[in-house]
Short mmCIF file of C-alpha atoms and ligand atoms in Angstrom, two decimals:
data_model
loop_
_atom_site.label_atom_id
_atom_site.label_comp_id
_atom_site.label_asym_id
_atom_site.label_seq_id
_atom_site.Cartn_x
_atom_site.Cartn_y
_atom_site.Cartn_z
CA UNK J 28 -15.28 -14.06 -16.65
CA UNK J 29 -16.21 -12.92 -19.86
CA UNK J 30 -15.32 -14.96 -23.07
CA UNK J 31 -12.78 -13.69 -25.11
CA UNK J 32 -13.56 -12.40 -28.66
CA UNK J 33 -9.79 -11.46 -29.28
CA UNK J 34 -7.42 -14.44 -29.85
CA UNK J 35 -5.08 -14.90 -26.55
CA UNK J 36 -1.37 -14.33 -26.27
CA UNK J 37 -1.35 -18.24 -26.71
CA UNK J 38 -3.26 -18.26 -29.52
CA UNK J 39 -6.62 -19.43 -27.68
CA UNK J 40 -9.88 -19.52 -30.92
CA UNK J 41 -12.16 -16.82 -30.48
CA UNK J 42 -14.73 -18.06 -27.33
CA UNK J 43 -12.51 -20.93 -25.84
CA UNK J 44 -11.86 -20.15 -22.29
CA UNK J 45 -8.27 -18.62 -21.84
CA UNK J 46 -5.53 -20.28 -20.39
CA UNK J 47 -6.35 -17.91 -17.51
CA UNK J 48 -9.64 -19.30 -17.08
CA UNK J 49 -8.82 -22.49 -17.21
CA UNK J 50 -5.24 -23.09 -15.66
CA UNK J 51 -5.00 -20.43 -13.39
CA UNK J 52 -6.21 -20.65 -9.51
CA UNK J 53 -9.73 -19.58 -8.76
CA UNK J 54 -7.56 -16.88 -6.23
CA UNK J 55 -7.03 -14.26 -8.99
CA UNK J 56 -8.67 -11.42 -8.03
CA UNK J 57 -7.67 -7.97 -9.31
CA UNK J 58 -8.00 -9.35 -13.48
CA UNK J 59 -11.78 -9.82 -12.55
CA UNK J 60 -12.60 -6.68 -12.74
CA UNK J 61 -9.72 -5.22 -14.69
CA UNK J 62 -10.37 -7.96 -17.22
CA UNK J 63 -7.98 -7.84 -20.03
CA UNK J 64 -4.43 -8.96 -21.15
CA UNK J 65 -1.65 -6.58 -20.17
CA UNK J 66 1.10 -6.15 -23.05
CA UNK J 67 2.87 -2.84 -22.61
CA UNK J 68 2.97 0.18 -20.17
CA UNK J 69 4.82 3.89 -19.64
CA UNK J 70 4.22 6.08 -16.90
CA UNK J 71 0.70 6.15 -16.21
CA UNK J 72 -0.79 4.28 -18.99
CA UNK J 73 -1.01 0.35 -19.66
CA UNK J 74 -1.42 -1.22 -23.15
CA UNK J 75 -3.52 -4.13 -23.86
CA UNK J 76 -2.55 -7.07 -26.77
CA UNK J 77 -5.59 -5.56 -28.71
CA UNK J 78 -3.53 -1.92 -28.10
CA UNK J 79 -6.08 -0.64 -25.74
CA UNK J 80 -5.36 1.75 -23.37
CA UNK J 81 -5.95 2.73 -19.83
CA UNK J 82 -5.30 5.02 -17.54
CA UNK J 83 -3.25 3.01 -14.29
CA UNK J 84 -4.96 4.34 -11.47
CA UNK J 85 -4.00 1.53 -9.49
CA UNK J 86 -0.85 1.65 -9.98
CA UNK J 87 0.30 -1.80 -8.43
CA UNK J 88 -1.54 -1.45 -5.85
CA UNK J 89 0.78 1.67 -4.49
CA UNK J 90 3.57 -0.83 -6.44
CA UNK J 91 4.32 2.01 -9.08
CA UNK J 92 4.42 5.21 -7.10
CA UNK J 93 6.97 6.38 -10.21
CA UNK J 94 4.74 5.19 -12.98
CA UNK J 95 5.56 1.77 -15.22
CA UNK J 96 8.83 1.97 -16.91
CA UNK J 97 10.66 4.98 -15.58
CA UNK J 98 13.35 5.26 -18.54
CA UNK J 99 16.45 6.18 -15.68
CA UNK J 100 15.64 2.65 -13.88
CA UNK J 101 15.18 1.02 -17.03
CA UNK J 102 18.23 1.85 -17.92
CA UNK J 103 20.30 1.48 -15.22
CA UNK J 104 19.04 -2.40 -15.07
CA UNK J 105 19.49 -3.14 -18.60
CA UNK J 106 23.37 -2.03 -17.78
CA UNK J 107 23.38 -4.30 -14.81
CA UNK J 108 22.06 -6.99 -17.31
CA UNK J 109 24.20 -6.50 -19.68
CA UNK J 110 27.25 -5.68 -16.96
CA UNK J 111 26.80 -9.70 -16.48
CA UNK J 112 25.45 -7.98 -13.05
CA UNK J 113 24.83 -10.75 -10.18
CA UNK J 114 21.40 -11.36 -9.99
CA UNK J 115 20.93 -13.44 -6.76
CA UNK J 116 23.53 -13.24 -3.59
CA UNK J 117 21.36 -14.58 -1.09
CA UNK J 118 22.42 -11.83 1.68
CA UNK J 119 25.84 -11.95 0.82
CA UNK J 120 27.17 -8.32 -0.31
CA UNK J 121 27.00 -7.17 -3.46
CA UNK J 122 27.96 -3.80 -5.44
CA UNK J 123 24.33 -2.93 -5.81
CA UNK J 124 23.26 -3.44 -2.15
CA UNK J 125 26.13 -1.03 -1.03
CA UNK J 126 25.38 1.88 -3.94
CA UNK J 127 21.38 1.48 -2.43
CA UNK J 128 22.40 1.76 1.35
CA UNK J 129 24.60 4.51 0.60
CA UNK J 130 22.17 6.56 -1.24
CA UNK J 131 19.51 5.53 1.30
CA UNK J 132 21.04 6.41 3.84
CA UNK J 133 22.29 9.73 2.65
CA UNK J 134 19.25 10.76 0.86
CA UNK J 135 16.40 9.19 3.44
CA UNK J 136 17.74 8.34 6.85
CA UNK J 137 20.55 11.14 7.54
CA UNK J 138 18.28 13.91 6.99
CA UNK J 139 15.69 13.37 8.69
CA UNK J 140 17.38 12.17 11.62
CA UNK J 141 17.11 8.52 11.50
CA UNK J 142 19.99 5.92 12.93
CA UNK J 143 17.95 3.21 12.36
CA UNK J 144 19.68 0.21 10.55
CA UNK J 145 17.95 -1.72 7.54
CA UNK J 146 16.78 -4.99 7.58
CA UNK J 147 16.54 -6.88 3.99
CA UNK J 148 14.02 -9.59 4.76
CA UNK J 149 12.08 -11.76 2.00
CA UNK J 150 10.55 -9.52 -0.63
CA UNK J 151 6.69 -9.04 0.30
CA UNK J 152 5.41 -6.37 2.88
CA UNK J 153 3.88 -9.99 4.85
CA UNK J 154 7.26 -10.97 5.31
CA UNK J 155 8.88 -7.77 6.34
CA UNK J 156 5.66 -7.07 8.93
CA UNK J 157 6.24 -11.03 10.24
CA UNK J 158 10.04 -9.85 10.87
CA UNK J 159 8.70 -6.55 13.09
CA UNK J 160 6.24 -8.39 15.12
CA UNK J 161 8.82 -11.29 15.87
CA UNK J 162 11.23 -8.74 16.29
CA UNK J 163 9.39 -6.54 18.51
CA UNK J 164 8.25 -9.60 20.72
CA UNK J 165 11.83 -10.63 20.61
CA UNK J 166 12.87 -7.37 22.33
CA UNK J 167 10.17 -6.76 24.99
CA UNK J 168 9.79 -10.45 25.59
CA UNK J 169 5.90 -9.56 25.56
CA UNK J 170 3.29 -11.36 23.20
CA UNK J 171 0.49 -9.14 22.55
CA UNK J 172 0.43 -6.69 19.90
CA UNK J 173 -1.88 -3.82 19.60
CA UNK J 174 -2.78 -3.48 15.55
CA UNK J 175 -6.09 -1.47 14.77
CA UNK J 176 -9.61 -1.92 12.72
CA UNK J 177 -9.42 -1.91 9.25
CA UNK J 178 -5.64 -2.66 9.69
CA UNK J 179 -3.47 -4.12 6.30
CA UNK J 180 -0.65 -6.41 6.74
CA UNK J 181 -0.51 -8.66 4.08
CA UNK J 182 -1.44 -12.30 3.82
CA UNK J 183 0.58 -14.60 5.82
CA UNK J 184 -0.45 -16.00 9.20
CA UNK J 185 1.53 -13.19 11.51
CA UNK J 186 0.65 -10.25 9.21
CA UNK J 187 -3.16 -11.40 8.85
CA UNK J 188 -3.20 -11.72 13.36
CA UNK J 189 -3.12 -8.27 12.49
CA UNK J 190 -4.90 -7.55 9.61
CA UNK J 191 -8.90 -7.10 10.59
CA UNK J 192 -10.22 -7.84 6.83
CA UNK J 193 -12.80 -11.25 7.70
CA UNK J 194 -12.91 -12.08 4.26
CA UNK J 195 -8.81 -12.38 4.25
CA UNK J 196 -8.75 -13.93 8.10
CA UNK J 197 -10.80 -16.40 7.30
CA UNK J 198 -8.71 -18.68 5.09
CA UNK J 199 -6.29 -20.21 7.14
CA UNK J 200 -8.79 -21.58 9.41
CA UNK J 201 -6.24 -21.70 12.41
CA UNK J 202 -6.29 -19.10 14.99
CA UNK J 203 -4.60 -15.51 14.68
CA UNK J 204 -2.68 -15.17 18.11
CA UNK J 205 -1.47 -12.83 20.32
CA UNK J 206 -2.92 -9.70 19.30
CA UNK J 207 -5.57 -7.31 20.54
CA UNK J 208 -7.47 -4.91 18.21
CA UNK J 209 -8.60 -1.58 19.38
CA UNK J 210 -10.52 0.98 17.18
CA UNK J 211 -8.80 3.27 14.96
CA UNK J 212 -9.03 7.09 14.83
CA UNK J 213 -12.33 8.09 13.84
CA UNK J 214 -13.74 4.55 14.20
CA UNK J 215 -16.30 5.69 16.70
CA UNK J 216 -17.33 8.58 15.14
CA UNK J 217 -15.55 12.41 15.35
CA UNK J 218 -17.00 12.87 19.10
CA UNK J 219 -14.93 9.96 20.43
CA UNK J 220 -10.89 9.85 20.56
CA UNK J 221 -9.87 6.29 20.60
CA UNK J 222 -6.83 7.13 21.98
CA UNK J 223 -8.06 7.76 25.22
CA UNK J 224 -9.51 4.44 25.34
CA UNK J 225 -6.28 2.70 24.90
CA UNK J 226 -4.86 4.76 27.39
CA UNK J 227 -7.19 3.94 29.94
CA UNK J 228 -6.59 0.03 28.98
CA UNK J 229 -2.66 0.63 29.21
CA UNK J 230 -3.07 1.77 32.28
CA UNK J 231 -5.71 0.24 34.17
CA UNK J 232 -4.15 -2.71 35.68
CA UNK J 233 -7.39 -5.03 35.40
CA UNK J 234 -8.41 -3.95 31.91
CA UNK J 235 -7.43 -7.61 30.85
CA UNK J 236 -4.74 -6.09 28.45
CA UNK J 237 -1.82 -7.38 28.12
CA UNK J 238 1.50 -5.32 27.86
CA UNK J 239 1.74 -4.65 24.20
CA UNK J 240 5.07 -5.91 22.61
CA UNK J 241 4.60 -3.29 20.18
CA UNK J 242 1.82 -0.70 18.94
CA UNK J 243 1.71 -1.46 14.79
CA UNK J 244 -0.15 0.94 12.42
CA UNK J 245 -0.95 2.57 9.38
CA UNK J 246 -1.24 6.38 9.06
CA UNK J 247 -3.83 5.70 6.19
CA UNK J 248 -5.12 2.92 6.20
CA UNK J 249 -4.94 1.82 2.44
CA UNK J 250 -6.57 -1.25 2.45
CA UNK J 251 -8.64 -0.19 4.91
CA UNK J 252 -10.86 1.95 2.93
CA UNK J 253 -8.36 5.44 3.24
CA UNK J 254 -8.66 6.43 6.51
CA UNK J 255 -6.61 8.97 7.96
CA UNK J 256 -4.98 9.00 11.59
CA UNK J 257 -4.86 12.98 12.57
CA UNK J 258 -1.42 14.28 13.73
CA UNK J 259 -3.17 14.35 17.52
CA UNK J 260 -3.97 11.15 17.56
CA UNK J 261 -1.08 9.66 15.89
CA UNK J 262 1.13 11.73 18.11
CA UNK J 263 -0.79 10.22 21.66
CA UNK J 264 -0.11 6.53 20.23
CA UNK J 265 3.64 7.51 19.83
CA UNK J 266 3.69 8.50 23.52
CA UNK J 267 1.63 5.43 24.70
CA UNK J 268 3.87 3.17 23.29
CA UNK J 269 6.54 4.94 24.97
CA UNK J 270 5.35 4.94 28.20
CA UNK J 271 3.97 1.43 28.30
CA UNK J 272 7.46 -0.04 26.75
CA UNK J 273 5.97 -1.33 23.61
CA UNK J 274 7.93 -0.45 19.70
CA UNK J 275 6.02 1.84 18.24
CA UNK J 276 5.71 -0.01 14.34
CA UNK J 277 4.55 2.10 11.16
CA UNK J 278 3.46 0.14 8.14
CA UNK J 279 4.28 2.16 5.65
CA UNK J 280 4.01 -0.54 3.04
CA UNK J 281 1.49 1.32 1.16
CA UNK J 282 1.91 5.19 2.42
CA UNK J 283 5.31 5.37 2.25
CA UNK J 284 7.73 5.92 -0.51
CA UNK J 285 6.14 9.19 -1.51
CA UNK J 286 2.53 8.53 -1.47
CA UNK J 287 1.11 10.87 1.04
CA UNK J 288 4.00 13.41 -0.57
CA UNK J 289 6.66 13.05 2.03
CA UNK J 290 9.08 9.99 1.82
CA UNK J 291 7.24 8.88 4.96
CA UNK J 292 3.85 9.12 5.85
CA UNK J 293 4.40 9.79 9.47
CA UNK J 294 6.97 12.45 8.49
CA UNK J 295 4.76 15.73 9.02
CA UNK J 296 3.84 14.51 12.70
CA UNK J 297 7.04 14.23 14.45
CA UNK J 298 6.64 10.68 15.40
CA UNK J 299 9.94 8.23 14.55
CA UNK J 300 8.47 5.11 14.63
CA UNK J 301 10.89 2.60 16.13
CA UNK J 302 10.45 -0.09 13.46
CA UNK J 303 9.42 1.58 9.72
CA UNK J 304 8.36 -1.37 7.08
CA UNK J 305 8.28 -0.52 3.96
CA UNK J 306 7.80 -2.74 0.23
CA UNK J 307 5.68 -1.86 -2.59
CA UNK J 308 7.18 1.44 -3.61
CA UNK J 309 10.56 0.49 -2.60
CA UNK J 310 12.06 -0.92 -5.71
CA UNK J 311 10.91 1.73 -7.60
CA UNK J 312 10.21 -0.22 -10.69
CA UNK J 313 7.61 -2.72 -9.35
CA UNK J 314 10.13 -4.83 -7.96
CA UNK J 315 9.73 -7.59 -5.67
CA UNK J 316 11.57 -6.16 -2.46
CA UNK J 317 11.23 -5.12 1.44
CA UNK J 318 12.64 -3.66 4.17
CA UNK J 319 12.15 -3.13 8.01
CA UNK J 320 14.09 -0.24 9.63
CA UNK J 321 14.92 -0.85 13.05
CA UNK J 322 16.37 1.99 15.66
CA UNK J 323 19.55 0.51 16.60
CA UNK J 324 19.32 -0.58 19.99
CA UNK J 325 16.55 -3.48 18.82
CA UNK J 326 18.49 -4.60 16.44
CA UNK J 327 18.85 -7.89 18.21
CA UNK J 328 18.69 -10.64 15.68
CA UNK J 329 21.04 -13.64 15.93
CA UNK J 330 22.89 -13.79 12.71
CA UNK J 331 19.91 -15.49 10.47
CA UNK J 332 17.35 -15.41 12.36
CA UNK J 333 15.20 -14.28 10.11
CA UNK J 334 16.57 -15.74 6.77
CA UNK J 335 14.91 -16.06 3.48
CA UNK J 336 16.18 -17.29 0.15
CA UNK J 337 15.13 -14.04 -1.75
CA UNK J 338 16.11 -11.05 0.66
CA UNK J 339 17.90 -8.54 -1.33
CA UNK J 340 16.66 -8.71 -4.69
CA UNK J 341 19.65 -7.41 -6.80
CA UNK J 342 17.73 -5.86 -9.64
CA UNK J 343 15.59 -4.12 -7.17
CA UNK J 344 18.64 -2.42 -5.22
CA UNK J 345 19.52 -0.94 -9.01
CA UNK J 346 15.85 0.59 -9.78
CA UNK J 347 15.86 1.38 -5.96
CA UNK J 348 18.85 3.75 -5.89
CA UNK J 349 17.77 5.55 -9.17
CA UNK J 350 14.70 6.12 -7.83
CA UNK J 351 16.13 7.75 -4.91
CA UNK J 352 18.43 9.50 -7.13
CA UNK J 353 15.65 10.98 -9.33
CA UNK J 354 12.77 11.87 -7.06
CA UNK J 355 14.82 12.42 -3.75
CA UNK J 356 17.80 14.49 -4.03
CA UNK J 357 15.37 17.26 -3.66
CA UNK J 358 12.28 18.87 -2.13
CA UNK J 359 10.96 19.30 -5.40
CA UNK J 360 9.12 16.23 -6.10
CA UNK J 361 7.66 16.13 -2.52
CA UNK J 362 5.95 19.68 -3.58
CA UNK J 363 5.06 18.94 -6.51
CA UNK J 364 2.94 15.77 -5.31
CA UNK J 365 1.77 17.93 -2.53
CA UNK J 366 0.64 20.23 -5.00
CA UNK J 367 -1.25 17.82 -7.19
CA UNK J 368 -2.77 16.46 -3.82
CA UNK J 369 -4.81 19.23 -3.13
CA UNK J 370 -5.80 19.66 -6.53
CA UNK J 371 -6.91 15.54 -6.27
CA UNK J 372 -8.52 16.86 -3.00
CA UNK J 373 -10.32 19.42 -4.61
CA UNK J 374 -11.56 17.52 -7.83
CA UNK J 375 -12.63 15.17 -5.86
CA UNK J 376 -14.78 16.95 -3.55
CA UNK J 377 -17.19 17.70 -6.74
CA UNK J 378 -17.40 14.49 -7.40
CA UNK J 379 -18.26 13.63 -3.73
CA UNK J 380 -21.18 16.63 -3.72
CA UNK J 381 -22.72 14.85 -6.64
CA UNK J 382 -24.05 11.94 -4.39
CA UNK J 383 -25.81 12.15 -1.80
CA UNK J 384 -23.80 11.21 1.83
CA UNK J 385 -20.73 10.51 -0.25
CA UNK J 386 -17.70 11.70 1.52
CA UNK J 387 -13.91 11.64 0.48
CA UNK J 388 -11.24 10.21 1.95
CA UNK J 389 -7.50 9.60 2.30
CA UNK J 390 -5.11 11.92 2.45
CA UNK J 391 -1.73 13.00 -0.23
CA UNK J 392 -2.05 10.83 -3.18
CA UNK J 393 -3.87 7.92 -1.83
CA UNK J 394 -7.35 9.45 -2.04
CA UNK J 395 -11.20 8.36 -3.03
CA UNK J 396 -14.51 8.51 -2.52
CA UNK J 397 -16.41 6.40 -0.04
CA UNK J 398 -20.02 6.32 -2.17
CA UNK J 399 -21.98 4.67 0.14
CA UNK J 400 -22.00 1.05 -0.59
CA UNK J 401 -19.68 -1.88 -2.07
CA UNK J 402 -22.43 -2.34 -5.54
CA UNK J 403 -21.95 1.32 -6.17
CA UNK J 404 -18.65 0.98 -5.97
CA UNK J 405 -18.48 -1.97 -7.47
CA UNK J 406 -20.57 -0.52 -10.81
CA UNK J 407 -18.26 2.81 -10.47
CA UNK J 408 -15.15 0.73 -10.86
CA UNK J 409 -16.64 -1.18 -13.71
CA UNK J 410 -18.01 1.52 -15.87
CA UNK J 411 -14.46 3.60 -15.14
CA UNK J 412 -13.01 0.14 -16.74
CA UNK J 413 -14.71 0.64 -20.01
CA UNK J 414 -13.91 3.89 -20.57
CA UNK J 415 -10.11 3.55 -20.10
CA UNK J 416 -9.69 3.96 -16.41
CA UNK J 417 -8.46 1.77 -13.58
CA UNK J 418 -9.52 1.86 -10.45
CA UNK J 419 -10.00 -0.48 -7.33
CA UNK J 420 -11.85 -0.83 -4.12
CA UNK J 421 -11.49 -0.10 -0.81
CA UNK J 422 -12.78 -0.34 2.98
CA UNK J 423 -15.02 -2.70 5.15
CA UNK J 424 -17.54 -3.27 2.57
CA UNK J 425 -15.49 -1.95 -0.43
CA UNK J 426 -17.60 0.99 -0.51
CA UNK J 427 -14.44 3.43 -0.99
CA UNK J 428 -13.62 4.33 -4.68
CA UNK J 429 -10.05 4.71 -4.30
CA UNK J 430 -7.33 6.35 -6.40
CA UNK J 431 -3.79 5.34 -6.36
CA UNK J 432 -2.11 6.90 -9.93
CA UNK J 433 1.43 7.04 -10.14
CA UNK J 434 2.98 10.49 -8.23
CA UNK J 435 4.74 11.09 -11.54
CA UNK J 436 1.46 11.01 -13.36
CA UNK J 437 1.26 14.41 -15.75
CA UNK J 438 -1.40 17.07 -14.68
CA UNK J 439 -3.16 16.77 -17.47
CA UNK J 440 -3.41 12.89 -17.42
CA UNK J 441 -4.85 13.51 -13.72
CA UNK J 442 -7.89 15.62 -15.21
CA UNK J 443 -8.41 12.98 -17.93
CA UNK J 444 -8.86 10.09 -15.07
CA UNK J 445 -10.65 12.79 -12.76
CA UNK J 446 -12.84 13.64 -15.91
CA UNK J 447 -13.64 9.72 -16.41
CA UNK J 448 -14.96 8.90 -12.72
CA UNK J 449 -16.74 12.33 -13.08
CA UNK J 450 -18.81 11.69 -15.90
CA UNK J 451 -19.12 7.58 -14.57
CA UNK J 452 -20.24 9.22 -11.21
CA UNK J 453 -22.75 11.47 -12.80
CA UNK J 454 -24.40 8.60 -14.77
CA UNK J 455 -24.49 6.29 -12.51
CA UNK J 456 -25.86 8.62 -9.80
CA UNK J 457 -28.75 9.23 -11.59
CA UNK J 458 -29.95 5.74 -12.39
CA UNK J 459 -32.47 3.42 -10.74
CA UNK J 460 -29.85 0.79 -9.98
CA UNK J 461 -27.98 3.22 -8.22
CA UNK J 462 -30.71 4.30 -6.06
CA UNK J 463 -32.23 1.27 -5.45
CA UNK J 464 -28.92 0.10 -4.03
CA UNK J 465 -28.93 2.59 -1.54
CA UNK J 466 -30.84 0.46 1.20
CA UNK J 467 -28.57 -0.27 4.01
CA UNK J 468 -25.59 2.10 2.93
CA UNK J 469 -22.93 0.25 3.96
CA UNK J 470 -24.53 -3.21 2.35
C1 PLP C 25 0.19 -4.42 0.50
C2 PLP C 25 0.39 -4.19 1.95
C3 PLP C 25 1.01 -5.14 2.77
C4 PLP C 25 1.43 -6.49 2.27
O1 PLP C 25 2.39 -6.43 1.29
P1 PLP C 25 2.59 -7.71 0.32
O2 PLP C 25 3.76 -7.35 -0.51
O3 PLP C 25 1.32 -7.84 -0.46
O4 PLP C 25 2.82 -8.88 1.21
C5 PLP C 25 1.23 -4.82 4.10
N1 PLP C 25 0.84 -3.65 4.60
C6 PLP C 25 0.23 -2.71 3.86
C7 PLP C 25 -0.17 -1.41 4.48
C8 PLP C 25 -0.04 -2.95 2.51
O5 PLP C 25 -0.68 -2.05 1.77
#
């Protein structure tokens, strides 16, 4: 990390080490590349403590789908606050747990046809995936789960089983049971449909796979590097889950809430996942908080089962129902970020002509540009960081450029981040380094 020229919020002398660099763990990770000190932020744009500003194309990660600071939410928890609002109830019930449910339920699950009942578990998408996959095993009595390549599921030792990043299953040094990875769609290449090889598996009775306890995947994988499932294939796993008895489990930590431009990713396909998880977006507000939806009939827990100090954060049901209330009551912010997806689509396939075997990915709002290799990327990110834009990394080798703003983010704010990565593209395109980098492309 860079020396600091700028006194620190704790008053650190001009080239000390901060009290990040000294004090905090070696683990930080995002504030290496996006290496300032965060003061302030609205909507789409963060503040610095020298009162520089960026563009938040990051956006939490998928955290922020509603952009930092939503004045509605704000408000609504500064009333709590100043209500003398409880802040912590454990799982007991509360006033703000009931107005969420209600409004989820009549604004999510009852129109679209979901009975499924909601599971509070602790506050991270790890914990609410470790609650599906004990859950579904719980149910079918089975062991194996099927999760794919390039799968996301957080950090703990359940959620990383079925996670495929090395780098991240690599740190517990302990093995990842009971699961059994087969190849996403696309994974071989467009000519092969991976579904048919798990079919074939399901059913072959010496493939050497065991009955799945449940199915679990993402319908882009966000982590992953933005790959997209197709409604074909996504459909098939639906129906082999069915008819080999295993829960069919969307993580829709990352491409739900909005993101893709329906409230769930797998809406447009006419799949209903039997266990939904969602987190990041949830809250609204950047929130810590979770949920697993489960279809009624597997809702088999013993009372605690699954228990956690922090499930149900208070504050979070507040910002949670306003969000709801703001972006959901209608269609019109699900067209209007399906709108602005294929203009993000279209922008970015420019970009993507400018170099050579670069091809774009994701799908909705969760979108990039897979440039070839993890240095490119690397510098893209980097140079997009000094001229007021944040970005991160994605895929096997973090070759994927990736694009998460806030859903809320203006038009015109779009072009302005669009414009950035353009002009960073076009430079860096055209340099040696870049070039020279291009050796084994996915390096
Ligand atoms: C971020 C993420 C998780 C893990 O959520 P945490 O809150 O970081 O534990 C799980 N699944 C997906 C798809 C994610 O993007």
């Amino acid at each position: 990390m860079t020396r600091r020229a700028v006194p620190g919020p704790v008053g650190e002398r001009p080239n000390e080490p901060s009290i990040f660099e000294r004090r905090e763990s070696v683990v930080r990770s995002y504030c290496r590349r996006l290496d300032c000190v965060l003061d302030t932020a609205e909507g789409s744009l963060v503040r610095d403590i020298t009162g520089r500003e960026y563009l938040d194309f990051v956006a939490g990660a998928g955290s922020l789908n509603y952009g930092h600071n939503d004045p509605d939410m704000r408000a609504a928890l500064i009333a709590h606050l100043e209500h003398g609002g409880i802040s912590h109830s454990l799982d007991m019930f509360s006033s703000a747990k009931g107005a969420f449910l209600t409004t989820f339920e009549s604004l999510v699950l009852l129109p679209r046809g979901m009975d499924h009942r909601v599971q509070f578990t602790g506050p991270t998408g790890a914990n609410a995936v470790e609650a599906a996959l004990k859950l579904a095993r719980k149910v079918t009595g089975r062991t194996n789960v099927i999760a794919f390549t390039n799968g996301f599921h957080g950090m703990s030792q359940g959620a990383l089983a079925v996670t495929g990043n090395r780098h991240h299953r690599g740190s517990p040094q302990n093995p990842l049971y009971g699961v059994t990875r087969m190849p996403y769609d696309g994974y071989l290449g467009d000519s092969v449909d991976t579904a048919d090889l798990l079919d074939r598996m399901l059913h072959d009775p010496s493939s050497g796979l065991d009955a799945p306890a449940a199915i679990l995947l993402e319908t882009v994988q966000g982590e992953g590097g933005l790959n997209v499932a197709s409604s074909a294939w996504l459909r098939r796993i639906a129906e082999l889950a069915r008819t080999s008895g295993a829960l069919l489990v969307v993580d829709d930590v990352q491409a739900g809430c909005g993101r893709t431009g329906t409230f769930f990713s797998f809406e447009p396909f006419d799949i209903v996942p039997d266990l939904v998880v969602l987190a990041k977006s949830i809250s609204g507000y950047g929130l810590p908080m979770a949920l697993l939806l489960i279809r009624p009939e597997y809702d088999v827990w013993l009372p605690g089962e699954h228990n956690g100090t922090f499930r149900g954060n208070v504050h979070a049901f507040v910002t949670a129902r306003v969000a709801l209330e703001k972006f959901w009551s209608t269609v019109d912010f699900s067209a209007d970020v399906a709108r602005r997806s294929q203009m993000l689509a279209r922008q970015l396939a420019g970009v993507g002509d400018l170099v050579p075997g670069a091809s774009v990915k994701g799908r909705g709002m969760m979108c990039g540009i897979d440039v070839g290799s993890g240095r490119r990327a690397e510098t893209v990110v980097r140079r997009c960081f000094a001229e007021g834009l944040m970005l991160e990394t994605a895929g096997s080798y973090d070759q994927v450029v990736k694009l998460l703003p806030p859903l809320t983010t203006p038009d015109k704010v779009l072009h302005e981040g669009l414009d950035i990565l353009l002009s960073v593209i076009r430079a860096a395109a055209s340099g040696h380094e870049w070039r020279s980098s291009s050796g084994p492309v996915t390096a």
